[in-house]
PDB file of C-alpha atoms in Angstrom:
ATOM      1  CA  UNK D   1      46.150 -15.133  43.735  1.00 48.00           C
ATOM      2  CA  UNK D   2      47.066 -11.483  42.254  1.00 50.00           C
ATOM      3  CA  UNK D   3      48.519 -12.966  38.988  1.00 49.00           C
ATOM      4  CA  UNK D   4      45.532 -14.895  38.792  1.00 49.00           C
ATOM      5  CA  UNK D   5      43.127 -12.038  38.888  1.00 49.00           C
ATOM      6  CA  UNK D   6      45.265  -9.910  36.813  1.00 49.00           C
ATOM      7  CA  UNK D   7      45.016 -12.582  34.299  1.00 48.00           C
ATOM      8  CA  UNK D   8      41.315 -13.083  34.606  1.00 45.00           C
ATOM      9  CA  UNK D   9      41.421  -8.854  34.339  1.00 46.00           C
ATOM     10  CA  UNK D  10      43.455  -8.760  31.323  1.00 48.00           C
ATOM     11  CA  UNK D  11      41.502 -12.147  29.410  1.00 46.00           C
ATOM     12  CA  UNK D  12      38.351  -9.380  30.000  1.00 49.00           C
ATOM     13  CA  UNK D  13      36.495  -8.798  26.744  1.00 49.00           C
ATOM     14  CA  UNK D  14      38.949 -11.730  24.576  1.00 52.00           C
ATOM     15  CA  UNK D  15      36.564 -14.806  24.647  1.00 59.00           C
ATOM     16  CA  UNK D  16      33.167 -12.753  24.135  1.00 54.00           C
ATOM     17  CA  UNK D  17      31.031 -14.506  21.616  1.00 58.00           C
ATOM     18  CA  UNK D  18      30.487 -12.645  18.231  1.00 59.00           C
ATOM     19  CA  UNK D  19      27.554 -10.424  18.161  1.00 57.00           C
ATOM     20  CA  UNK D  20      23.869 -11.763  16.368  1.00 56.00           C
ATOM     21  CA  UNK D  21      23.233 -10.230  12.970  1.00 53.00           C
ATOM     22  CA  UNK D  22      19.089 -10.623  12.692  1.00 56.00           C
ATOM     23  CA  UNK D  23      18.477 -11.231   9.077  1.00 54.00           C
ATOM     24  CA  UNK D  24      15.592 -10.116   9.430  1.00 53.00           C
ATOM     25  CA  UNK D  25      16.340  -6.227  10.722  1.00 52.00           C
ATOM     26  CA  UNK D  26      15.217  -3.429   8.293  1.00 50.00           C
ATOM     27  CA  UNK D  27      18.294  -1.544   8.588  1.00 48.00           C
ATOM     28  CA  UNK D  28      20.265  -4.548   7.252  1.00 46.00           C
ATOM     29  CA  UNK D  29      18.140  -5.418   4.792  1.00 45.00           C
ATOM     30  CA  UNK D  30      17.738  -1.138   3.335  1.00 43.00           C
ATOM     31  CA  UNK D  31      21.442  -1.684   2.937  1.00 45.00           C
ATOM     32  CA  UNK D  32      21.785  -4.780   1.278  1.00 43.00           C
ATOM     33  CA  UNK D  33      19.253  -4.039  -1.290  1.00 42.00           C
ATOM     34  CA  UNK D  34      21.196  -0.478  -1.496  1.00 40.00           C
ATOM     35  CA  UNK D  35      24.763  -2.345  -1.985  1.00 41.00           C
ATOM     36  CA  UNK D  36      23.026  -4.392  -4.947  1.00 43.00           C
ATOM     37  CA  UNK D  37      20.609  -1.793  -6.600  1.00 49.00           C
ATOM     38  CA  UNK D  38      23.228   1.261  -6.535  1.00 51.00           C
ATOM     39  CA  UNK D  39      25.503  -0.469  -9.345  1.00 59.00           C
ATOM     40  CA  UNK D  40      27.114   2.814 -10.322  1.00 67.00           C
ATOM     41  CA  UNK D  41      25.386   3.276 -13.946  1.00 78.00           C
ATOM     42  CA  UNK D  42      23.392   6.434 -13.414  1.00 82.00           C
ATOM     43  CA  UNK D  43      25.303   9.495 -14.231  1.00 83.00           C
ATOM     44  CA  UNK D  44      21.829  11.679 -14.057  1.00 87.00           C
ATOM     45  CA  UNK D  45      18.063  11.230 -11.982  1.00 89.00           C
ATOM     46  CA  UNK D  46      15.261  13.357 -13.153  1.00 91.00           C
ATOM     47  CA  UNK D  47      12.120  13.163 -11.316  1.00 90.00           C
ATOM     48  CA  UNK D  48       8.626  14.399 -11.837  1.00 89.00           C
ATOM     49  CA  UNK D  49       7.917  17.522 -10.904  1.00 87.00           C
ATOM     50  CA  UNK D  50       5.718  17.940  -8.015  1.00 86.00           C
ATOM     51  CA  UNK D  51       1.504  18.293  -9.295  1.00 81.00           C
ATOM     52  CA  UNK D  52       0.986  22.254 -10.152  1.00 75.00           C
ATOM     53  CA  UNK D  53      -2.134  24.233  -8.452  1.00 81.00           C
ATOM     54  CA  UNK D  54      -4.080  23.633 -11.943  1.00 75.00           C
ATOM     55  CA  UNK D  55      -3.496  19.730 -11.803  1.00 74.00           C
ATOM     56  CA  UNK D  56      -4.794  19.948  -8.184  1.00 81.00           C
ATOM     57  CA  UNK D  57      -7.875  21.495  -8.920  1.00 84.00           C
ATOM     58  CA  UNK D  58      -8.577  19.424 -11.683  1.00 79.00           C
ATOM     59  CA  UNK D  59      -8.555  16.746  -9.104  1.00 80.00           C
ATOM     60  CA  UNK D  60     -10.421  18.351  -6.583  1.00 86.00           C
ATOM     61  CA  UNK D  61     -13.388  19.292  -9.003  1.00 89.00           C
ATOM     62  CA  UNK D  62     -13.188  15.657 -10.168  1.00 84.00           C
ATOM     63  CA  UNK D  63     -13.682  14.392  -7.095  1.00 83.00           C
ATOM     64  CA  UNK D  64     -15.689  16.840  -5.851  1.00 88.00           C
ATOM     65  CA  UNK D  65     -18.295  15.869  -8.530  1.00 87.00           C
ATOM     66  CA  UNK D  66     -18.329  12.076  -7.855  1.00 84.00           C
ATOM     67  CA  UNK D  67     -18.750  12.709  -4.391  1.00 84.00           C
ATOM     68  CA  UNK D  68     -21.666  14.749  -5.166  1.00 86.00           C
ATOM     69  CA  UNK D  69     -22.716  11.992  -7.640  1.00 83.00           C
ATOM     70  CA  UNK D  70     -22.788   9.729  -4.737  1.00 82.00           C
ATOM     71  CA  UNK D  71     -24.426  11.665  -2.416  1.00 83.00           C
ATOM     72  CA  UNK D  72     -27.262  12.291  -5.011  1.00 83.00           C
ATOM     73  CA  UNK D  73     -27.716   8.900  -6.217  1.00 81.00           C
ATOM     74  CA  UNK D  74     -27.957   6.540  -2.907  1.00 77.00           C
ATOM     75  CA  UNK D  75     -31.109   8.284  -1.390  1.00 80.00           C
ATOM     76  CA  UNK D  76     -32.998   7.489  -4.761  1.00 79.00           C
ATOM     77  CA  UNK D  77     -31.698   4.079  -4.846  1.00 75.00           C
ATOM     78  CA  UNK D  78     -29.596   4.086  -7.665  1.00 76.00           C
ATOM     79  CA  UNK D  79     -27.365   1.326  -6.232  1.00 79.00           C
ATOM     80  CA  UNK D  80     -26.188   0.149  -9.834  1.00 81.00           C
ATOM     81  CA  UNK D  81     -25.410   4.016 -10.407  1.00 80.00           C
ATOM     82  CA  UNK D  82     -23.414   3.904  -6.919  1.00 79.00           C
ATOM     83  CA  UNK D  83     -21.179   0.811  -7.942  1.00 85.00           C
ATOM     84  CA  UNK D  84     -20.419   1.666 -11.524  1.00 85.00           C
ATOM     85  CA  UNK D  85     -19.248   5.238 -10.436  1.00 82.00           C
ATOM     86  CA  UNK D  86     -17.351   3.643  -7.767  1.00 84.00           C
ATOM     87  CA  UNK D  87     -15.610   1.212 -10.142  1.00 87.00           C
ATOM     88  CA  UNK D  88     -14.774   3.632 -12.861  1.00 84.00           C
ATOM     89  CA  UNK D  89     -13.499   5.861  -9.657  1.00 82.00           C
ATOM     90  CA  UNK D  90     -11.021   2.779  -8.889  1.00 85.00           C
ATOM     91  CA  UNK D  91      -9.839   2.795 -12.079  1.00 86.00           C
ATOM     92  CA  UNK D  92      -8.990   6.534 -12.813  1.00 82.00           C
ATOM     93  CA  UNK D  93      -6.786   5.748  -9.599  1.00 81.00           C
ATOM     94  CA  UNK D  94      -5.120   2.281 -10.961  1.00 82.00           C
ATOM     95  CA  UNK D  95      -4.878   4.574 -14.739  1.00 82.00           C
ATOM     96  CA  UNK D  96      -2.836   6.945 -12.745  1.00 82.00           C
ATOM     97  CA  UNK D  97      -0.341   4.865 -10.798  1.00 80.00           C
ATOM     98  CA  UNK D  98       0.122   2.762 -14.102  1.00 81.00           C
ATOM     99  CA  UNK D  99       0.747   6.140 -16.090  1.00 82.00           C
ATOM    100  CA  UNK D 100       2.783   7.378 -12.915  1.00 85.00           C
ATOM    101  CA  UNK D 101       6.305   8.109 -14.165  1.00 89.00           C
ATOM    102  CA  UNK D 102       8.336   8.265 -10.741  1.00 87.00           C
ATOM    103  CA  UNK D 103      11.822   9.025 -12.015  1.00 89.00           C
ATOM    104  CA  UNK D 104      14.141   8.971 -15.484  1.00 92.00           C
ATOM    105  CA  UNK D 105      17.413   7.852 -15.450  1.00 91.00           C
ATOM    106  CA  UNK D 106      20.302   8.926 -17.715  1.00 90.00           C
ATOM    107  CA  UNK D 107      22.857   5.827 -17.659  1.00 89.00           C
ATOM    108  CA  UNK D 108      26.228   5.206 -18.227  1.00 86.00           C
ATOM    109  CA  UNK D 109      25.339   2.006 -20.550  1.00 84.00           C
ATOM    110  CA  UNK D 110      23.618   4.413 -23.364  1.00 86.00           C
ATOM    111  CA  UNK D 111      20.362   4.919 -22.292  1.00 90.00           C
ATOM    112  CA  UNK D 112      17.133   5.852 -20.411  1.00 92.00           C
ATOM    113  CA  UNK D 113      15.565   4.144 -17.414  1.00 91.00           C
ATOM    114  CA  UNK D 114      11.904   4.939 -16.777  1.00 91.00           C
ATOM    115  CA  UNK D 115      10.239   3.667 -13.434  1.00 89.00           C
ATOM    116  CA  UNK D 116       6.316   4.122 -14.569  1.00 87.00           C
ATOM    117  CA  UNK D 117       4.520   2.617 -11.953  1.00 81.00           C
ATOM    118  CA  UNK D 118       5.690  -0.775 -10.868  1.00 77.00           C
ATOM    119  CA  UNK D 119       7.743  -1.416 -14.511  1.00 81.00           C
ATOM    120  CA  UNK D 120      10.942  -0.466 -14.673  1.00 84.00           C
ATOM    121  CA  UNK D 121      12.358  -0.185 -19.155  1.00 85.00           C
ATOM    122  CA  UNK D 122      15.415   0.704 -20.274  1.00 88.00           C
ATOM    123  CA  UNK D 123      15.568   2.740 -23.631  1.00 90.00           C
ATOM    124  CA  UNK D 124      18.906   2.706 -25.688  1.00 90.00           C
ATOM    125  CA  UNK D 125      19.933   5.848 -27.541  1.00 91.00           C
ATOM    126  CA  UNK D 126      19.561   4.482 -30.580  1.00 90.00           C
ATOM    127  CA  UNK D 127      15.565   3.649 -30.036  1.00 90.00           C
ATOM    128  CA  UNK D 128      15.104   7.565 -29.247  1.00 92.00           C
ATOM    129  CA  UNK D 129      13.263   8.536 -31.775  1.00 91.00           C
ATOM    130  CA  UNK D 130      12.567  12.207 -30.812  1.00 90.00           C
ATOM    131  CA  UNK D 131      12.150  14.364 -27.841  1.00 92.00           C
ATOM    132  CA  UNK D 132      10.304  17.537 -27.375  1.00 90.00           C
ATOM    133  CA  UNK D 133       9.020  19.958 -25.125  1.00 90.00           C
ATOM    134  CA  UNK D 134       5.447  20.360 -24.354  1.00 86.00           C
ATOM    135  CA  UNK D 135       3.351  23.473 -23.166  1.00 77.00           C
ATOM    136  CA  UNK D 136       0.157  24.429 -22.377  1.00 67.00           C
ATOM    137  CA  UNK D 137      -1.024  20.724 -22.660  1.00 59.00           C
ATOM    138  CA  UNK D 138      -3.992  19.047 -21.161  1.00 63.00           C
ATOM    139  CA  UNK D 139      -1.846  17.504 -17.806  1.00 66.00           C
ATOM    140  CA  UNK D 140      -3.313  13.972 -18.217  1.00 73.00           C
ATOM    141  CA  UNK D 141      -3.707  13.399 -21.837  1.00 71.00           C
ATOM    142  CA  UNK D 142      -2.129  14.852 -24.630  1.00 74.00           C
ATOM    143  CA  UNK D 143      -4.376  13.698 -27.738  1.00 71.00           C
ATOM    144  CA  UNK D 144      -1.151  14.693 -30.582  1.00 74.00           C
ATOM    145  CA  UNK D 145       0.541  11.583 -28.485  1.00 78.00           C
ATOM    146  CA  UNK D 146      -2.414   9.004 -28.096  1.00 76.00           C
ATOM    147  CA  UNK D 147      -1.555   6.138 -27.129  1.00 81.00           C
ATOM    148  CA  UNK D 148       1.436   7.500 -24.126  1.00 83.00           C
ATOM    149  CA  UNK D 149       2.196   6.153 -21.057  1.00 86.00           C
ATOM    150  CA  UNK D 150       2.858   9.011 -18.541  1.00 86.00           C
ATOM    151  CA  UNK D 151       1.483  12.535 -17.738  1.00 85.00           C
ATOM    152  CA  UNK D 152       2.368  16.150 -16.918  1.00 85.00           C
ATOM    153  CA  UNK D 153       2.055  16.592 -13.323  1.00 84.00           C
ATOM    154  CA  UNK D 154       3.201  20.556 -14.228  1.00 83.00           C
ATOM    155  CA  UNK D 155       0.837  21.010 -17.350  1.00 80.00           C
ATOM    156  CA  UNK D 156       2.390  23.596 -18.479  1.00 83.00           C
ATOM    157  CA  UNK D 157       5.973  22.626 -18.763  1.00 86.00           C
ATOM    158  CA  UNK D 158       6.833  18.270 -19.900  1.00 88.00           C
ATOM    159  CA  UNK D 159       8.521  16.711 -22.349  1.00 92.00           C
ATOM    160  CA  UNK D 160       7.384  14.090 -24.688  1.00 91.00           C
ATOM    161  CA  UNK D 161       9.892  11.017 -25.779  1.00 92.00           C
ATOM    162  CA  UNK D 162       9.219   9.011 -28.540  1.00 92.00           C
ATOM    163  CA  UNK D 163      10.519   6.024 -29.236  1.00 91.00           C
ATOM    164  CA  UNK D 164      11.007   2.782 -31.608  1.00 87.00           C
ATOM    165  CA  UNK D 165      10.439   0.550 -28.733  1.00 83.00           C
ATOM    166  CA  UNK D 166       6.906  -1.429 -28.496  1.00 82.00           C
ATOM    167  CA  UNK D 167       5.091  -0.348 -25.734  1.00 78.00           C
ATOM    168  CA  UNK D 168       3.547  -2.826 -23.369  1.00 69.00           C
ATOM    169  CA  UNK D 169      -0.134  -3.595 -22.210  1.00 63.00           C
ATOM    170  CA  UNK D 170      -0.889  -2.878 -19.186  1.00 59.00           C
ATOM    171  CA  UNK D 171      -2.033  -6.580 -18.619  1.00 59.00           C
ATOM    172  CA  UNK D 172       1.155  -7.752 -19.588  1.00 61.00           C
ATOM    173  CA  UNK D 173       5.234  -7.463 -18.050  1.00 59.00           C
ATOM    174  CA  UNK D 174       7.577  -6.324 -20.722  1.00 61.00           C
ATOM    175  CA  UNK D 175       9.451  -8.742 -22.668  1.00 62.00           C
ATOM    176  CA  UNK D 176      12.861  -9.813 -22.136  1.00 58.00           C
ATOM    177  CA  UNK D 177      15.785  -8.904 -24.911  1.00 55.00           C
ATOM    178  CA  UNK D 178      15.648 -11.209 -27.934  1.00 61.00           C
ATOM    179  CA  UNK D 179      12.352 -12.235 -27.676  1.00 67.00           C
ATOM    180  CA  UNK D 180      10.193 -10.881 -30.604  1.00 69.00           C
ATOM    181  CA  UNK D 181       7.554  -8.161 -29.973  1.00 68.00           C
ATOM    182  CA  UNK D 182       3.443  -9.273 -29.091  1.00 69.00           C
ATOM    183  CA  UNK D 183       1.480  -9.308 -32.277  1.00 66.00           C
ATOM    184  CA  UNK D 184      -1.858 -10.440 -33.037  1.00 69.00           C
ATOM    185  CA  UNK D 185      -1.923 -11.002 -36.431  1.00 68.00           C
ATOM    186  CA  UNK D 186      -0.968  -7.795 -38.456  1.00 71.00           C
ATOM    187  CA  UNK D 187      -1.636  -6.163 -35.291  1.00 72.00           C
ATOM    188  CA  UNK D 188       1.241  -4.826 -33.279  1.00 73.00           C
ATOM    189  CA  UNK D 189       1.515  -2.487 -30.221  1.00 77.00           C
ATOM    190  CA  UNK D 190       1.778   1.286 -30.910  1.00 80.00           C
ATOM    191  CA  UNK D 191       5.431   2.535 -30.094  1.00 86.00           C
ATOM    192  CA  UNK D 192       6.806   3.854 -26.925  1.00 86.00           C
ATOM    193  CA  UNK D 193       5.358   7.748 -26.129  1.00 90.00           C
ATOM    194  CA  UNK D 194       6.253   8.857 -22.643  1.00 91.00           C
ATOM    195  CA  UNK D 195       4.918  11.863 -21.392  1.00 91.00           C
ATOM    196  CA  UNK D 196       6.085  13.195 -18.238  1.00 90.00           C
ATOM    197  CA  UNK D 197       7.081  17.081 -16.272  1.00 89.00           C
ATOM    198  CA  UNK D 198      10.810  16.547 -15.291  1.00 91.00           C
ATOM    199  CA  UNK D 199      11.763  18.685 -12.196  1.00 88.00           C
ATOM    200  CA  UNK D 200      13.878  21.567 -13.089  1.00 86.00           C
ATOM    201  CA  UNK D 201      12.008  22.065 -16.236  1.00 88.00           C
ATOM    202  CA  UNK D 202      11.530  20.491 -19.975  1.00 89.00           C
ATOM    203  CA  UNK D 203      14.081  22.402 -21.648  1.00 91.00           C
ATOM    204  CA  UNK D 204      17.085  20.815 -19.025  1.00 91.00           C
ATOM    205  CA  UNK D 205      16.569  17.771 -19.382  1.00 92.00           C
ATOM    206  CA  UNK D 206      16.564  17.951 -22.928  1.00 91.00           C
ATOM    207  CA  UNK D 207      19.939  19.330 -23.119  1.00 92.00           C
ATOM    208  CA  UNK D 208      20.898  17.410 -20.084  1.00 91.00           C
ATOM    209  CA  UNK D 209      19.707  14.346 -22.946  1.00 91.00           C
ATOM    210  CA  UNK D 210      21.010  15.520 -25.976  1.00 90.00           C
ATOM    211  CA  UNK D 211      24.776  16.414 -24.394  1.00 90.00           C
ATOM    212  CA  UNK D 212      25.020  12.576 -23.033  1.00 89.00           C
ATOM    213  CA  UNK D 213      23.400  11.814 -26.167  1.00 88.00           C
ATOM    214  CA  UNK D 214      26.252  13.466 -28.211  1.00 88.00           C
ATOM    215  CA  UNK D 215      28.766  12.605 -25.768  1.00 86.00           C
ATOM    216  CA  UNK D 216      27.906   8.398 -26.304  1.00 82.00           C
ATOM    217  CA  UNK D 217      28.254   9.409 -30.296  1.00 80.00           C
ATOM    218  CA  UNK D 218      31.443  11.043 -30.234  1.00 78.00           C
ATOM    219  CA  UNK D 219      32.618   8.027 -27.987  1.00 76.00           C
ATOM    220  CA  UNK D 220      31.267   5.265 -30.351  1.00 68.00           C
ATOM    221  CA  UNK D 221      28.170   3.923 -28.088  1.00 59.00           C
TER     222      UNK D 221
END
């Protein structure tokens, strides 16, 4: 009877079934898309720099005024005032999450990564045409640049970068490699402008660019 229960004591813990894995938890699912996202190729990660006092204000007073707008027109039934100023109010928002650049990558395959919006593009060194600091620029349009994705969320300090690569409508998903660029007849899109207000300032991340820039030269990329 003692061996017996000193064998049941011992067996403790040996035969337990394997634990559950939910597929469905979070925490699993963070790390898995981690694991397969994080493939090693960015050496640097610039992101915008958080919206200045002056971009704020501008803002404000924006809103400010098509609030008042709002409250002006509904009590003299201007309803087709109301819902056009309402519309276009929509769409300033949608302009700036399409325009929003979240982050630039510098990569270890020769290139830049921009997340604008929902659109991720990858830039090769070679399509670079140019890249330049701005200051004292209007923060969300810079008319030198027209037509530019991006804006300066600091609008005194951002960088504009130019490039060879056909921009794409913002009805549209960007092309794959190969395939040829949209054109409607002789029509084409404008190039690639991004305009954007790195954090830690215009002037780094142009050298930060032009060192890996050299650096993929000197290696033959």
């Amino acid at each position: 009877m003692n061996e017996h229960e000193t064998q049941s004591t011992d067996g403790v813990g040996l035969n337990l079934p394997p634990p559950v894995v939910d597929p469905d938890d979070p925490l699993l699912i963070a790390q898995t898309l981690t694991y397969v996202t994080d493939d090693g190729s960015v050496l640097l990660s610039f992101t915008s720099a958080p919206f200045s006092f002056a971009f704020k204000l501008r803002f404000f007073l924006l809103e400010a005024i098509f609030v008042a707008v709002l409250l002006y027109a509904v009590p003299i039934g201007a309803h087709g005032t109301v819902v056009s100023i309402s519309i276009g109010n929509l769409f300033a928002v949608a302009w700036f999450w399409y325009n929003s650049v979240r982050c630039v990558d510098i990569t270890s395959d020769g290139g830049l990564r921009f997340w604008i919006g929902n659109i991720e593009l990858d830039v090769p060194y070679d399509k670079i045409v140019g890249i330049h600091r701005l200051d004292g620029s209007c923060g969300i349009l810079s008319p030198a640049l027209v037509p530019h994705r991006g804006l300066m969320t600091n609008p005194t300090d951002g960088v504009a970068i130019l490039t060879s690569v056909p921009s794409t409508p913002f009805w549209a998903w960007p092309r794959s490699a190969g395939r040829p660029e949209r054109s409607i007849g002789p029509l084409r899109c404008p190039r690639l402008k991004i305009v954007f207000s790195p954090a830690g300032g215009g002037l780094n991340f142009i050298r930060e660019v032009e060192n890996e820039m050299q650096h993929s030269h000197e290696n033959g990329g």
